[in-house]
Amino acid sequence: MKHVKSYVPFHSRFDPCQPIGRKYYSTPPHLYMTFQPYNLPQFSPQEALKKGTLWPAFYDYYENPYERRS
Amino acid sequence: METGLPAEYYQLLEELQAVDFVLVELTLYLDTHPNDTASIHQFNHYAQERKKLKKAIESKYGPMQQYGNSYSGAPWDWNKGPWPWQV
């Protein structure tokens, strides 16, 4: 589960740049967990090293949300 | 400087890296969960695993650390590369 949120900023008619329009930002999973529960499932050491966390619950890779628009 | 290191060296080094990472993660976790005995067991298990791996690597490829953290062969082999940060 990924938490990607978005909003549309005000765009002035005098802005010389093309507006991006909808802006996206992602929030990490630990924000929604408060205190880390005991006995979460774990990655194997090799996988943890590649993914950057020992617990799948915290694995949060970046997916560029602007790519699928263009 | 030697350039050809066997594939086994890199495999061992990666294993060591993975175990080190698990230890880092468990350290941070145990800072906030000091009573989780299962995780403490896991931590100690990997700490032991790390010692074994370090010994296995150093017995074949020379010391990885200095100032008494690793044993040296004779003659003194610290001055022979490659060092872990060069590979």
GROMACS .gro file of C-alpha atoms in nm:
model
  157
    1MET     CA    1   0.000   0.000   0.000
    2LYS     CA    2   0.145   0.325  -0.111
    3HIS     CA    3   0.028   0.662   0.014
    4VAL     CA    4   0.054   0.906  -0.271
    5LYS     CA    5  -0.138   1.226  -0.221
    6SER     CA    6  -0.195   1.512  -0.457
    7TYR     CA    7  -0.321   1.867  -0.476
    8VAL     CA    8  -0.367   2.133  -0.741
    9PRO     CA    9  -0.186   2.460  -0.663
   10PHE     CA   10  -0.311   2.800  -0.769
   11HIS     CA   11  -0.171   2.900  -1.104
   12SER     CA   12  -0.141   3.268  -1.191
   13ARG     CA   13  -0.224   3.374  -1.543
   14PHE     CA   14   0.101   3.573  -1.537
   15ASP     CA   15   0.317   3.272  -1.459
   16PRO     CA   16   0.564   3.243  -1.751
   17CYS     CA   17   0.604   2.868  -1.697
   18GLN     CA   18   0.379   2.586  -1.805
   19PRO     CA   19   0.194   2.461  -1.498
   20ILE     CA   20   0.251   2.105  -1.385
   21GLY     CA   21  -0.110   2.106  -1.275
   22ARG     CA   22  -0.165   1.836  -1.020
   23LYS     CA   23   0.125   1.794  -0.779
   24TYR     CA   24   0.201   1.464  -0.609
   25TYR     CA   25   0.378   1.375  -0.290
   26SER     CA   26   0.420   1.046  -0.114
   27THR     CA   27   0.416   0.981   0.259
   28PRO     CA   28   0.615   0.696   0.416
   29PRO     CA   29   0.436   0.396   0.572
   30HIS     CA   30   0.571   0.446   0.924
   31LEU     CA   31   0.361   0.764   0.957
   32TYR     CA   32   0.051   0.546   0.967
   33MET     CA   33   0.191   0.289   1.205
   34THR     CA   34   0.256   0.501   1.517
   35PHE     CA   35   0.446   0.239   1.723
   36GLN     CA   36   0.606  -0.048   1.533
   37PRO     CA   37   0.421  -0.372   1.622
   38TYR     CA   38   0.612  -0.671   1.753
   39ASN     CA   39   0.690  -0.971   1.530
   40LEU     CA   40   0.640  -0.813   1.192
   41PRO     CA   41   0.730  -1.042   0.902
   42GLN     CA   42   1.087  -0.990   0.780
   43PHE     CA   43   1.284  -1.000   0.457
   44SER     CA   44   1.579  -1.234   0.426
   45PRO     CA   45   1.911  -1.053   0.497
   46GLN     CA   46   2.001  -1.039   0.127
   47GLU     CA   47   1.664  -0.902   0.030
   48ALA     CA   48   1.666  -0.654   0.317
   49LEU     CA   49   1.998  -0.518   0.195
   50LYS     CA   50   1.857  -0.462  -0.153
   51LYS     CA   51   1.527  -0.313  -0.036
   52GLY     CA   52   1.675  -0.095   0.234
   53THR     CA   53   1.461  -0.223   0.518
   54LEU     CA   54   1.426  -0.544   0.715
   55TRP     CA   55   1.047  -0.528   0.729
   56PRO     CA   56   0.825  -0.547   0.420
   57ALA     CA   57   0.580  -0.316   0.602
   58PHE     CA   58   0.831  -0.031   0.563
   59TYR     CA   59   0.929  -0.102   0.204
   60ASP     CA   60   0.828   0.206   0.010
   61TYR     CA   61   0.988   0.255  -0.329
   62TYR     CA   62   0.943   0.567  -0.538
   63GLU     CA   63   0.730   0.556  -0.846
   64ASN     CA   64   0.736   0.872  -1.050
   65PRO     CA   65   0.371   0.985  -1.063
   66TYR     CA   66   0.448   1.242  -1.334
   67GLU     CA   67   0.566   0.978  -1.576
   68ARG     CA   68   0.232   0.813  -1.632
   69ARG     CA   69   0.070   1.149  -1.715
   70SER     CA   70   0.301   1.232  -2.005
   71MET     CA   71   4.788  -0.445  -0.725
   72GLU     CA   72   4.600  -0.772  -0.772
   73THR     CA   73   4.293  -0.734  -0.987
   74GLY     CA   74   4.156  -1.086  -1.004
   75LEU     CA   75   3.962  -1.173  -0.692
   76PRO     CA   76   3.758  -1.494  -0.699
   77ALA     CA   77   3.380  -1.474  -0.713
   78GLU     CA   78   3.370  -1.635  -0.371
   79TYR     CA   79   3.524  -1.323  -0.219
   80TYR     CA   80   3.241  -1.104  -0.345
   81GLN     CA   81   2.983  -1.356  -0.234
   82LEU     CA   82   3.125  -1.361   0.119
   83LEU     CA   83   3.149  -0.983   0.125
   84GLU     CA   84   2.788  -0.948   0.018
   85GLU     CA   85   2.677  -1.190   0.285
   86LEU     CA   86   2.868  -0.989   0.542
   87GLN     CA   87   2.709  -0.670   0.414
   88ALA     CA   88   2.361  -0.823   0.438
   89VAL     CA   89   2.421  -0.947   0.793
   90ASP     CA   90   2.560  -0.606   0.890
   91PHE     CA   91   2.247  -0.442   0.757
   92VAL     CA   92   2.023  -0.674   0.957
   93LEU     CA   93   2.224  -0.583   1.266
   94VAL     CA   94   2.181  -0.212   1.198
   95GLU     CA   95   1.807  -0.255   1.157
   96LEU     CA   96   1.771  -0.466   1.468
   97THR     CA   97   1.980  -0.220   1.668
   98LEU     CA   98   1.745   0.064   1.577
   99TYR     CA   99   1.443  -0.154   1.644
  100LEU     CA  100   1.567  -0.270   1.984
  101ASP     CA  101   1.633   0.090   2.087
  102THR     CA  102   1.257   0.135   2.096
  103HIS     CA  103   1.160  -0.226   2.180
  104PRO     CA  104   1.406  -0.323   2.453
  105ASN     CA  105   1.189  -0.606   2.587
  106ASP     CA  106   1.145  -0.798   2.262
  107THR     CA  107   1.344  -1.108   2.358
  108ALA     CA  108   1.279  -1.284   2.025
  109SER     CA  109   1.448  -0.998   1.844
  110ILE     CA  110   1.733  -0.994   2.093
  111HIS     CA  111   1.786  -1.362   2.017
  112GLN     CA  112   1.784  -1.282   1.648
  113PHE     CA  113   2.028  -0.997   1.704
  114ASN     CA  114   2.269  -1.223   1.894
  115HIS     CA  115   2.231  -1.492   1.630
  116TYR     CA  116   2.336  -1.251   1.356
  117ALA     CA  117   2.612  -1.104   1.569
  118GLN     CA  118   2.755  -1.454   1.594
  119GLU     CA  119   2.699  -1.509   1.222
  120ARG     CA  120   2.890  -1.189   1.156
  121LYS     CA  121   3.186  -1.309   1.360
  122LYS     CA  122   3.194  -1.635   1.166
  123LEU     CA  123   3.178  -1.456   0.831
  124LYS     CA  124   3.447  -1.209   0.929
  125LYS     CA  125   3.671  -1.494   1.036
  126ALA     CA  126   3.606  -1.684   0.713
  127ILE     CA  127   3.693  -1.382   0.500
  128GLU     CA  128   3.997  -1.280   0.698
  129SER     CA  129   4.145  -1.628   0.710
  130LYS     CA  130   4.161  -1.624   0.330
  131TYR     CA  131   4.186  -1.263   0.224
  132GLY     CA  132   4.363  -1.083   0.504
  133PRO     CA  133   4.251  -0.840   0.775
  134MET     CA  134   3.952  -0.613   0.718
  135GLN     CA  135   4.007  -0.382   1.015
  136GLN     CA  136   4.302  -0.251   1.202
  137TYR     CA  137   4.409  -0.146   1.553
  138GLY     CA  138   4.340  -0.485   1.704
  139ASN     CA  139   3.999  -0.549   1.552
  140SER     CA  140   4.146  -0.812   1.320
  141TYR     CA  141   4.428  -1.060   1.354
  142SER     CA  142   4.727  -1.037   1.125
  143GLY     CA  143   4.907  -1.317   0.947
  144ALA     CA  144   5.286  -1.332   0.946
  145PRO     CA  145   5.451  -1.150   0.781
  146TRP     CA  146   5.242  -0.842   0.854
  147ASP     CA  147   4.971  -0.839   0.588
  148TRP     CA  148   4.787  -0.513   0.646
  149ASN     CA  149   5.001  -0.336   0.388
  150LYS     CA  150   4.893  -0.577   0.113
  151GLY     CA  151   4.586  -0.483  -0.085
  152PRO     CA  152   4.323  -0.504  -0.189
  153TRP     CA  153   4.149  -0.349   0.107
  154PRO     CA  154   3.773  -0.393   0.136
  155TRP     CA  155   3.709  -0.036   0.021
  156GLN     CA  156   3.911  -0.091  -0.299
  157VAL     CA  157   3.728  -0.393  -0.435
   0.00000   0.00000   0.00000
